[in-house]
Coordinates of C-alpha atoms in Angstrom, one line a residue:
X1 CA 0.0 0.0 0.0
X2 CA 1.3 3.7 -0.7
X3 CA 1.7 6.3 1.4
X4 CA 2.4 9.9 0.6
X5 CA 4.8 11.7 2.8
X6 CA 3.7 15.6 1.8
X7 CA 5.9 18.7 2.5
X8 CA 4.7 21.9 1.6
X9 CA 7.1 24.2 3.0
X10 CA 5.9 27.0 0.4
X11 CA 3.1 29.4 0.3
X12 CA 0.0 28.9 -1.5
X13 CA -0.9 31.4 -4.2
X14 CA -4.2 29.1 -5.3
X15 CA -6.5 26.2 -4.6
X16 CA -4.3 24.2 -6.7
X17 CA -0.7 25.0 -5.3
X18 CA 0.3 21.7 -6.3
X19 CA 4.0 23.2 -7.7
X20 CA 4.4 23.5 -3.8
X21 CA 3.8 20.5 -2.9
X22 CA 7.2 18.1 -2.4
X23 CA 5.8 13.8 -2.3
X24 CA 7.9 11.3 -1.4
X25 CA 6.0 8.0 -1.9
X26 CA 7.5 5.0 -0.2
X27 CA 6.0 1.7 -1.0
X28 CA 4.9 -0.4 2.9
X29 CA 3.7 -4.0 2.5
X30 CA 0.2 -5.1 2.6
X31 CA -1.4 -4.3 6.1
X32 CA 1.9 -4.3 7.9
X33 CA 1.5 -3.8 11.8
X34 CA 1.5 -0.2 12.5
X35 CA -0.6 0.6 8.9
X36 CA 1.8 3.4 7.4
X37 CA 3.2 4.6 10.3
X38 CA 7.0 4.6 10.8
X39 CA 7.4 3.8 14.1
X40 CA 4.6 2.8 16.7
X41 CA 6.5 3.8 19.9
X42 CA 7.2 6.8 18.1
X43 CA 7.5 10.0 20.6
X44 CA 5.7 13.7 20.1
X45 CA 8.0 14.8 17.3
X46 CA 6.5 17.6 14.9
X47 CA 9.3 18.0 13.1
X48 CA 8.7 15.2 11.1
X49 CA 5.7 15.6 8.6
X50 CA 2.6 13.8 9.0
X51 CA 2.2 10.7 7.0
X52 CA -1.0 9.9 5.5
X53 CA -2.5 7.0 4.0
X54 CA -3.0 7.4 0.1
X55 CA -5.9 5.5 0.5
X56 CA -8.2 5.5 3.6
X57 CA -10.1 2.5 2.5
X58 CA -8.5 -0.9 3.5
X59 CA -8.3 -4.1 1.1
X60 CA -10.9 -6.4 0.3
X61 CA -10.0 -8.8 3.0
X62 CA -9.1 -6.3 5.6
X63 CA -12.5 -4.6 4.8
X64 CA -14.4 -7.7 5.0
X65 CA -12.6 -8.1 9.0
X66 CA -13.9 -4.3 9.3
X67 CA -17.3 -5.3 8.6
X68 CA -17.8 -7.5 10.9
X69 CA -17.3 -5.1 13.5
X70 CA -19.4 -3.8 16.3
X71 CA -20.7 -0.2 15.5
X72 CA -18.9 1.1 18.3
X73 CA -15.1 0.4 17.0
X74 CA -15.6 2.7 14.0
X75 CA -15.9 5.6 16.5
X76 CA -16.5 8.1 13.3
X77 CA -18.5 6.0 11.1
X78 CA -17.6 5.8 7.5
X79 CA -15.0 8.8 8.5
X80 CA -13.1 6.5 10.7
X81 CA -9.6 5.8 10.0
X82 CA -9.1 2.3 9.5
X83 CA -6.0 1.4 10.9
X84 CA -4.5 -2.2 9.7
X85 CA -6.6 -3.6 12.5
X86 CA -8.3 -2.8 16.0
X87 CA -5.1 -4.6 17.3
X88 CA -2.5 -2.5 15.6
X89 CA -0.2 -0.5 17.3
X90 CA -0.6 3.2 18.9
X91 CA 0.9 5.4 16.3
X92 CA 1.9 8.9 16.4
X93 CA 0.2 9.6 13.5
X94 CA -3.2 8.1 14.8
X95 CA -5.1 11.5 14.8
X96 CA -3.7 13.0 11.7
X97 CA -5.3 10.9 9.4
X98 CA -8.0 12.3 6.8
X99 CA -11.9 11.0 6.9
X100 CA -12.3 7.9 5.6
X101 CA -14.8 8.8 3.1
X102 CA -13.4 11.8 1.2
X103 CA -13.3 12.1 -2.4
X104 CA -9.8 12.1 -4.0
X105 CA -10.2 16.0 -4.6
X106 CA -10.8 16.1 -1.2
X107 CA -8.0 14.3 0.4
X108 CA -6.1 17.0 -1.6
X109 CA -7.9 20.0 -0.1
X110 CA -6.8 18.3 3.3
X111 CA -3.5 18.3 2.7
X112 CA -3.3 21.5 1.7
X113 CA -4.7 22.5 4.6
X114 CA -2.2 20.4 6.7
X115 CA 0.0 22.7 5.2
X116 CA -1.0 25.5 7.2
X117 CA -2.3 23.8 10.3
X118 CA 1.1 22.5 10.7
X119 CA 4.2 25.1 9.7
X120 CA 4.7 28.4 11.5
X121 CA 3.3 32.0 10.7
X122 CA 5.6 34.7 10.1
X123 CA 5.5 38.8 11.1
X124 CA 4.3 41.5 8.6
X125 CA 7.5 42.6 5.2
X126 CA 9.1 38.7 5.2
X127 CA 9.2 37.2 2.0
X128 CA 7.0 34.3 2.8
X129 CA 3.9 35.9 0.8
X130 CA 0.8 34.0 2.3
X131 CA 1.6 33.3 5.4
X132 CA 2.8 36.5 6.9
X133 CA 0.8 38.5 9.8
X134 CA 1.7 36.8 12.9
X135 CA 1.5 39.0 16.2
X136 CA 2.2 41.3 16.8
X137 CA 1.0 39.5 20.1
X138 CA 0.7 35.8 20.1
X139 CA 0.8 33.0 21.8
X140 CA 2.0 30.4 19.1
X141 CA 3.2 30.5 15.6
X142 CA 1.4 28.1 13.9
X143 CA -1.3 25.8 15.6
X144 CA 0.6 22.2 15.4
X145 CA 2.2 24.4 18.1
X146 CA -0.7 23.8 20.2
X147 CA -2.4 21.1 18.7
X148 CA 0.3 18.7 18.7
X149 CA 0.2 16.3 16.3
X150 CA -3.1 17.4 16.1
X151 CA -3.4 15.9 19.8
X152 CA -3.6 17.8 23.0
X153 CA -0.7 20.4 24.1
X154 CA 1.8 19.7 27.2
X155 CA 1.4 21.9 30.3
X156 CA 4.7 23.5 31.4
X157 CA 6.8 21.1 33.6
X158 CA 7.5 23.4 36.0
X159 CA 9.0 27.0 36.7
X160 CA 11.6 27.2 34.3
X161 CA 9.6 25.9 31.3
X162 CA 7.9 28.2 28.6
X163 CA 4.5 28.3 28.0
X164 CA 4.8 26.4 24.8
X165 CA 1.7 24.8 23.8
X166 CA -0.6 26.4 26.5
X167 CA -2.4 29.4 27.0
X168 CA -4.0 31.8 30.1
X169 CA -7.4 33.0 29.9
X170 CA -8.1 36.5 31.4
X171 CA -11.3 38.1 33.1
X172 CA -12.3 39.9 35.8
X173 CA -14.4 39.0 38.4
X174 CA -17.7 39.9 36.4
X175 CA -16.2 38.2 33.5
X176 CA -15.3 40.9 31.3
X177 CA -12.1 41.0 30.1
X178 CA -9.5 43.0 31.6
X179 CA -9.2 46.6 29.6
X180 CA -5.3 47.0 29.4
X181 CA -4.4 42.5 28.4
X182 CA -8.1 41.6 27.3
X183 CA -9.2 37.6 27.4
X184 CA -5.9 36.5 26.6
X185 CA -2.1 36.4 28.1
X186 CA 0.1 36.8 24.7
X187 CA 3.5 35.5 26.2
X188 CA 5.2 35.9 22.8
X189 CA 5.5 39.5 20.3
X190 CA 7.1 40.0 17.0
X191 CA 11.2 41.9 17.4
X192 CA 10.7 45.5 18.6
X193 CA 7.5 45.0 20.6
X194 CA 7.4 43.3 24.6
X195 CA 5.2 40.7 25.0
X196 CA 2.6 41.2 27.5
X197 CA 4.4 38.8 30.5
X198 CA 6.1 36.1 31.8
X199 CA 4.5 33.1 33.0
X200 CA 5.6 30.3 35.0
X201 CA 4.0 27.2 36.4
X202 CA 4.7 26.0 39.8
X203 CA 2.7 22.7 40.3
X204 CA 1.0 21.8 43.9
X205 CA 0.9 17.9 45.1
X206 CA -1.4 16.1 47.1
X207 CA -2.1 12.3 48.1
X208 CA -5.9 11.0 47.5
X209 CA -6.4 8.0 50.2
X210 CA -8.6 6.0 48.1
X211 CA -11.5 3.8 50.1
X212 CA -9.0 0.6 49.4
X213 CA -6.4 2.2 50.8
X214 CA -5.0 2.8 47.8
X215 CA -3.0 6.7 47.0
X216 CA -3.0 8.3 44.0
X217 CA -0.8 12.1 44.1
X218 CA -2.9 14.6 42.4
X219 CA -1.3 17.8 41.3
X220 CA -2.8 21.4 40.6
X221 CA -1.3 24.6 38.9
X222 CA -0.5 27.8 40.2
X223 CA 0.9 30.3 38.2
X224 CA 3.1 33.0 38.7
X225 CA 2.6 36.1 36.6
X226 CA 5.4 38.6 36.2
X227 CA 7.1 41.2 34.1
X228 CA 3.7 43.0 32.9
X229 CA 4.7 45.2 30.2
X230 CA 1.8 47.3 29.7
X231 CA 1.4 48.2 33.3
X232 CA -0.1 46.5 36.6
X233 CA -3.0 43.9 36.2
X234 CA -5.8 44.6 37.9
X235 CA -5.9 43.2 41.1
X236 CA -9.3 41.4 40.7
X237 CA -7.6 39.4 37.2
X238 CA -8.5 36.0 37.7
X239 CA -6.1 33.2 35.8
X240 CA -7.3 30.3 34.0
X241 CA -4.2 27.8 32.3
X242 CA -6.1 26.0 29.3
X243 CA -4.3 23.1 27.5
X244 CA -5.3 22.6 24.0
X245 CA -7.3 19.8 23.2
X246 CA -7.6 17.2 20.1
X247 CA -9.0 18.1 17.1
X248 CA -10.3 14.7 15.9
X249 CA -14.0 14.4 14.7
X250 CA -15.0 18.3 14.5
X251 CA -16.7 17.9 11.9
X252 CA -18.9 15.4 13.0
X253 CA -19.6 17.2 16.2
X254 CA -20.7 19.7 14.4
X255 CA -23.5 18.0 12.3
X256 CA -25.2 16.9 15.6
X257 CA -28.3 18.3 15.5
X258 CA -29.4 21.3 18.0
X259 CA -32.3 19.8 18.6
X260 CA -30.8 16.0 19.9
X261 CA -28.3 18.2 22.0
X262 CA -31.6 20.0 24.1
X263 CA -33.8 17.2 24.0
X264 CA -30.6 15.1 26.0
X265 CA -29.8 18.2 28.4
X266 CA -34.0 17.9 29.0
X267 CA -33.4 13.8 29.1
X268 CA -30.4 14.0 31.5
X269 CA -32.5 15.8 34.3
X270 CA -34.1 12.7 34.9
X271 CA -30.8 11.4 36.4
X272 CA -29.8 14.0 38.7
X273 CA -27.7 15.8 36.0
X274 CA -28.2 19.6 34.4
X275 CA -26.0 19.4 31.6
X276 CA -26.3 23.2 30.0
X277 CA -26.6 23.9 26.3
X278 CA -24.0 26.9 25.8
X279 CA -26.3 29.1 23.5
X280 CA -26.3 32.9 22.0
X281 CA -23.3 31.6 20.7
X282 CA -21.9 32.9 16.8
X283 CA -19.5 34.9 14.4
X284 CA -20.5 38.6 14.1
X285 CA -23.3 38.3 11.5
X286 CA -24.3 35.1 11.4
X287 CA -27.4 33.6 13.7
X288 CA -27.3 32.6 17.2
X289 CA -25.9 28.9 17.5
X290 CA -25.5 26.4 20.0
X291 CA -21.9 26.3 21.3
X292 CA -19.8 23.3 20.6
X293 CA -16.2 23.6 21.0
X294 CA -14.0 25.2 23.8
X295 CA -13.6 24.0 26.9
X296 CA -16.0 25.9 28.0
X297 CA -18.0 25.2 24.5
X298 CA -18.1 29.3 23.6
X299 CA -17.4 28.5 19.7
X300 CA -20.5 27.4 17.4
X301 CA -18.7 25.5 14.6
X302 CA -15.6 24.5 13.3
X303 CA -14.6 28.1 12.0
X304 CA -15.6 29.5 14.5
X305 CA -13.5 27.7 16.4
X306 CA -10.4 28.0 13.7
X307 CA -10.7 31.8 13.5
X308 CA -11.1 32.3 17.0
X309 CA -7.6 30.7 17.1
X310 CA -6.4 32.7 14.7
X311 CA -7.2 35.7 15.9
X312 CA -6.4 35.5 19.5
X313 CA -3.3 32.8 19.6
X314 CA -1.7 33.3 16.4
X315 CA -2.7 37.2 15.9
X316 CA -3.9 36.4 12.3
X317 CA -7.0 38.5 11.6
X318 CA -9.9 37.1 9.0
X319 CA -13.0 38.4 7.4
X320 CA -15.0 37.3 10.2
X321 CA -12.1 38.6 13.1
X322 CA -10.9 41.4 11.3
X323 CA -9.0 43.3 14.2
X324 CA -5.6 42.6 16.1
X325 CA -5.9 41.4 19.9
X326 CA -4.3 44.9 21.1
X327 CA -6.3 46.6 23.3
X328 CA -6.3 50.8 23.0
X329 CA -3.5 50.6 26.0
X330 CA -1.5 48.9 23.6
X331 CA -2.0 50.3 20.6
X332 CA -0.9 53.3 22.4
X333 CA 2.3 51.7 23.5
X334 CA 3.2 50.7 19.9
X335 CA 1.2 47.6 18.8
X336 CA -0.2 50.2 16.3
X337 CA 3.2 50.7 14.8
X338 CA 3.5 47.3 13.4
X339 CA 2.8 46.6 9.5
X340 CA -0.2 43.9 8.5
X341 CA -0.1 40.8 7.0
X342 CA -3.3 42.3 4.6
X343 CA -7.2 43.1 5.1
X344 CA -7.3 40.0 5.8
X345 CA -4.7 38.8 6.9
X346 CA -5.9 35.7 6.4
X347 CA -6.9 35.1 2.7
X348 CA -10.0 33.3 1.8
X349 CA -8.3 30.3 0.1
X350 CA -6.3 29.3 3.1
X351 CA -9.2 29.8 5.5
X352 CA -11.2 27.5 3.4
X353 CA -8.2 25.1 3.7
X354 CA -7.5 25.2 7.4
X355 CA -11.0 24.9 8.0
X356 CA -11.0 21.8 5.8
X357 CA -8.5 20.0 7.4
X358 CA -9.8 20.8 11.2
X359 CA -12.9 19.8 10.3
X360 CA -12.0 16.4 8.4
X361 CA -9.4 14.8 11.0
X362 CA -10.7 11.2 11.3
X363 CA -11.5 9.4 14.9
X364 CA -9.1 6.4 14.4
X365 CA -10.4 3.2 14.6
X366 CA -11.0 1.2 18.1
X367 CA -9.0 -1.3 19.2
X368 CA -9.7 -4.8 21.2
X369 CA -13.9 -3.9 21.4
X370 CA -14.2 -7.8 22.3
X371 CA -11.6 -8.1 24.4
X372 CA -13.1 -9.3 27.9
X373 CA -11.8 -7.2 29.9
X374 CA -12.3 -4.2 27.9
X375 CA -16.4 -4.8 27.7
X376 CA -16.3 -5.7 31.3
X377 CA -15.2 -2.3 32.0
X378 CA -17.3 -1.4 29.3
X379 CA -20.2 -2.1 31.2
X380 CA -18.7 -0.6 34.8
X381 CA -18.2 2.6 33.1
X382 CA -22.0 2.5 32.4
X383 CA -23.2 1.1 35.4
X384 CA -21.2 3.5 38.1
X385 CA -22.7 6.8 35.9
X386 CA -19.8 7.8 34.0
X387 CA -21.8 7.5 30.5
X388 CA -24.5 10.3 31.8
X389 CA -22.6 12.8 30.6
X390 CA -20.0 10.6 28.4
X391 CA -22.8 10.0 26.0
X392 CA -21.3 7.2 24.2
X393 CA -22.8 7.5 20.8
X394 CA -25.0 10.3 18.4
X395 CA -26.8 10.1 14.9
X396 CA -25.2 13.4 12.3
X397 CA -28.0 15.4 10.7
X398 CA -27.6 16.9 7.4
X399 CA -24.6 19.0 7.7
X400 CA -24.2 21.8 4.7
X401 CA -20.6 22.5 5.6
X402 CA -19.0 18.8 5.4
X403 CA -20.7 16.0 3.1
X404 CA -18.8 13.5 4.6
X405 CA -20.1 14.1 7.5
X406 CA -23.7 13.5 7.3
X407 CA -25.6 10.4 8.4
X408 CA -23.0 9.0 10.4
X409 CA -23.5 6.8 14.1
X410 CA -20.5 8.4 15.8
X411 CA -19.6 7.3 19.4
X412 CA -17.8 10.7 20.5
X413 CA -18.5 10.2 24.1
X414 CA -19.4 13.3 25.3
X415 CA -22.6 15.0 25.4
X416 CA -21.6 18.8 24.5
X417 CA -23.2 20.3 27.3
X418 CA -22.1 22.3 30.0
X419 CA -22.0 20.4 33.2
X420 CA -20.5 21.8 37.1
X421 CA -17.7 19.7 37.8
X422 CA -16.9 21.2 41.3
X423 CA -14.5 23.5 43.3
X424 CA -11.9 21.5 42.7
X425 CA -11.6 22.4 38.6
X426 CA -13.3 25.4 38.9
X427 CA -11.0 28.7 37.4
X428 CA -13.6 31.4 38.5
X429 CA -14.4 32.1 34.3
X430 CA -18.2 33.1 33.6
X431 CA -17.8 32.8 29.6
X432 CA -21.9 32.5 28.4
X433 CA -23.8 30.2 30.4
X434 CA -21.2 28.4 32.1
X435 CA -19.6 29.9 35.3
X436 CA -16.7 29.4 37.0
X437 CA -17.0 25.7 37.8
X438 CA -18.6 24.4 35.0
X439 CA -17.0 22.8 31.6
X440 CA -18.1 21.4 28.5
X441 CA -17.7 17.3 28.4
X442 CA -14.8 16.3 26.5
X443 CA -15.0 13.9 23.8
X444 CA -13.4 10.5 24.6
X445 CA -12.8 9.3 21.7
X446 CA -9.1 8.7 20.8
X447 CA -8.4 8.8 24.5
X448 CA -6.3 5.7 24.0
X449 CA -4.1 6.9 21.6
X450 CA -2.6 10.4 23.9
X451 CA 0.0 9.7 24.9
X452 CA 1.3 7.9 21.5
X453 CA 0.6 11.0 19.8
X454 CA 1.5 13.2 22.3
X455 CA 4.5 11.5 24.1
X456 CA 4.6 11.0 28.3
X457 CA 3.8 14.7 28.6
X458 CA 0.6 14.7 27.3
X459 CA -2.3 15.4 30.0
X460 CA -5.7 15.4 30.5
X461 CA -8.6 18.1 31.8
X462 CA -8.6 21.7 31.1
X463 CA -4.6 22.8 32.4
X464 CA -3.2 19.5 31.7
X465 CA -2.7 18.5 35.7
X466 CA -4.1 15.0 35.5
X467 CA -1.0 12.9 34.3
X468 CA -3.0 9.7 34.0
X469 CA -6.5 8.9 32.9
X470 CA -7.1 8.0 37.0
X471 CA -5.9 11.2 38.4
X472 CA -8.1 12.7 35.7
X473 CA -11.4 11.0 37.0
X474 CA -10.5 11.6 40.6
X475 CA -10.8 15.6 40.2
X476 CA -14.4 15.0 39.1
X477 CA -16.4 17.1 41.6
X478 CA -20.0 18.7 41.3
X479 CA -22.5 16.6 38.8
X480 CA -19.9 14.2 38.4
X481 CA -19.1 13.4 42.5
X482 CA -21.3 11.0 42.5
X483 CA -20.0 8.7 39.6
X484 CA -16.2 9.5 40.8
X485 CA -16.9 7.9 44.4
X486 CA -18.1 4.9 42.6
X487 CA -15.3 4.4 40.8
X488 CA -12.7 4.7 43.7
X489 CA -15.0 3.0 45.7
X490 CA -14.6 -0.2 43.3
X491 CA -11.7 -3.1 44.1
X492 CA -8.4 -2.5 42.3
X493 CA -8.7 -4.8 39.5
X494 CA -12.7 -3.5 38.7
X495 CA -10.9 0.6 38.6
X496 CA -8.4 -1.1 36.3
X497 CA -11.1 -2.7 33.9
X498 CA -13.0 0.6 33.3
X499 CA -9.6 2.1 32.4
X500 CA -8.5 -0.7 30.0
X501 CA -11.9 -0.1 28.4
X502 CA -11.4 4.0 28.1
X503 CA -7.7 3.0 26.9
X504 CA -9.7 1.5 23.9
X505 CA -11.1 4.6 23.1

């Protein structure tokens, strides 16, 4: 099977940049263990460029293997990416991969967008035409930054670490932001201009005494601001570290339709839970939307999501964003005195691209669904609450902005709603309808694969301070106290069931 190792280190001056486009094709044998990945232990390393299949679609006798299983290992439907089997090997490519089910013109759109997902933005007067605009505050220069390997970002190690792949949230105590830094910390500026501070990350430790007997350290942030350039921070500024997530399955989450998500949130109240739907959500001039993505689910759709990104990490403005993040302090201060990338910045052709690509990465394929002890946990993870608000599975709509993703049985995990998960995660943020404590449920799918993408770094929840998927289900508080005791009240071996079955994921 062929595989297509794409550089394109160039800027695009077209849909069809294909005189950009470097392809090294290397020949793998048939179905080999790892499916067209180059090494399966492989760490974090996003230097070296993504290789996708040439093909999503398996053989004939692979396919007829894929067939025969359950709904629930083909987490994205046709879109899934069918790996060489559900026993292959994590990969570091595992969430890079295109939908299953796109068209051949398609894949090519994808690529292309890879493209600018993945290499770095550039100030205002370089010679990269295209791609030029970043800052001049920002946060990251291109959003593989971030999103590594289109997986979730590392939160700083400790004190002495950058904020790399991070970001902090700013807002007062009424939730506006703060006049002088606005809703974001940019801890990065192009030559000639300070960026706004410094942040470190000092990390607090503390045992949990399980009901066993059993301890588990748990660990939370606290960060340490200093070296404000535009003058004090008002003393009320409240600090929220946010982690990026995955991008895998956007699209699909996006064709879910509004009126499943309310009729669940109305549903879930029967149980004890008040999942939120995040609404009055939308890009200046389009209609009010339900919010889907964010941690606190404040972006409607898939661009929305992309341009809110650009705008306010990367310092590229759009159509829909059209203005830098420099608040009239700033601008004051010489953030005004900085050349643009355009009006747009960001052109239509490469917006159409990156949104492409974020919204057609493919949930990867399941592995071990009949393995015993997986649906034994399975059924644990159902039966102590967890899959309230974990929703395994949802039914697309039509969806206008993604063919491929209509009419698909997804199993996503998550519900998309809003839910209080307690002091203990709360960051103090009122951002739409959800307050300080609460958070939108995070989609589980590909949870298995994180730290194969990511490398031993990679967290979990909002700031990244759960190291392992346990840690992470022992800071559930609030709505979700209830099915957190039950699982730390089970024996050992039943705790390590429902995690073998989440490792699946």
């Amino acid at each position: 099977m062929v595989f297509l190792n794409f550089n394109l280190a160039d800027a695009w001056s077209g849909r069809r940049a294909i005189a950009a486009m470097r392809m090294s094709c290397f020949v793998v044998a048939l179905w080999p263990a790892g499916c067209g990945f180059a090494d399966e232990e492989a760490s974090a390393d996003v230097t070296t460029p993504t290789q996708f299949a040439s093909s999503s679609r398996p053989p004939a006798e692979v396919e007829q293997s894929v067939s025969a299983l359950p709904p629930q290992a083909l987490p994205g439907g046709e879109t899934t990416f069918l790996e060489l089997s559900p026993l292959s090997a994590l990969s570091a490519d595992a969430l890079s991969q295109p939908f299953g089910n796109l068209t051949s013109e398609e894949r090519l759109d994808f690529v292309v967008g890879n493209s600018f997902f993945t290499n770095p933005w550039v100030a205002a007067g370089a010679s990269t035409a295209g791609r030029d605009g970043l800052g001049p505050l920002y946060s990251a220069a291109a959003c593989q930054d971030c999103h590594i390997r289109d997986g979730r970002g590392h939160a700083p190690a400790g004190p002495d670490e950058f904020l790399t792949s991070a970001v902090v949230r700013l807002a007062l105590a009424d939730g506006q932001a703060d006049p002088v830094y606005g809703r974001h910390l940019q801890t990065r500026a192009v030559p000639g201009l300070a960026p706004e501070a410094r942040v470190s990350v000092r990390w607090q430790e503390s045992p949990e005494t399980l009901p066993d007997g059993s301890v588990v350290t748990l660990r939370r942030p606290e960060l340490v601001v200093t070296d404000w350039a535009y003058g004090e921070a008002d003393a009320g500024l409240r600090l929220s570290l946010r982690v990026a997530p995955a991008v895998i399955g956007m699209g699909l989450l996006e064709a879910i339709p509004p009126a499943d998500l309310r009729a669940y949130a109305e549903l879930q109240r029967r149980d004890g839970l008040v999942g939120r739907v995040q609404a009055g959500i939308a890009l200046a001039g389009e209609p009010e939307a339900i919010g889907r993505f964010g941690w606190k689910a404040t972006q409607s759709s898939v661009e929305h999501q992309a341009l809110d990104a650009f705008a306010n990490d990367i310092g590229i403005t759009s159509s829909r964003i059209p203005n830098d993040v420099c608040t009239e302090t700033q601008l004051s201060l010489g953030c005004a005195d900085f050349p643009s990338g355009g009006q747009p910045e960001l052109s239509r052709q490469v917006q159409h691209a990156v949104v492409f690509y974020a919204r057609h990465l493919a949930p990867p394929v399941r592995r071990q669904t009949e393995d015993a002890e997986v649906k034994a946990g399975e059924h644990l993870f159902t039966d102590i609450g967890c899959s309230g608000c974990h929703k395994p599975s949802w039914r697309t709509g039509d969806s206008p902005s993604s063919r491929a993703s209509a009419n698909q049985l997804i199993w996503p995990y998550t519900d998309l709603l809003l839910h209080d998960m307690g002091i203990g995660l709360a960051d103090g943020h009122v951002e739409g309808l959800a307050s300080g404590r609460h958070w939108r449920t995070t989609p589980l799918w590909g949870l298995g694969q994180v730290k194969a993408v990511g490398g031993e770094r990679a967290g979990y929840l909002h700031d990244g301070r759960a190291r392992t998927i346990a840690e992470a289900i022992l800071w559930h508080g609030g709505e979700a106290q209830r099915a957190r005791d039950a699982w730390a009240a089970l024996p050992e071996r039943q705790r390590a069931l429902v995690l073998s079955f989440l490792k699946s994921l």
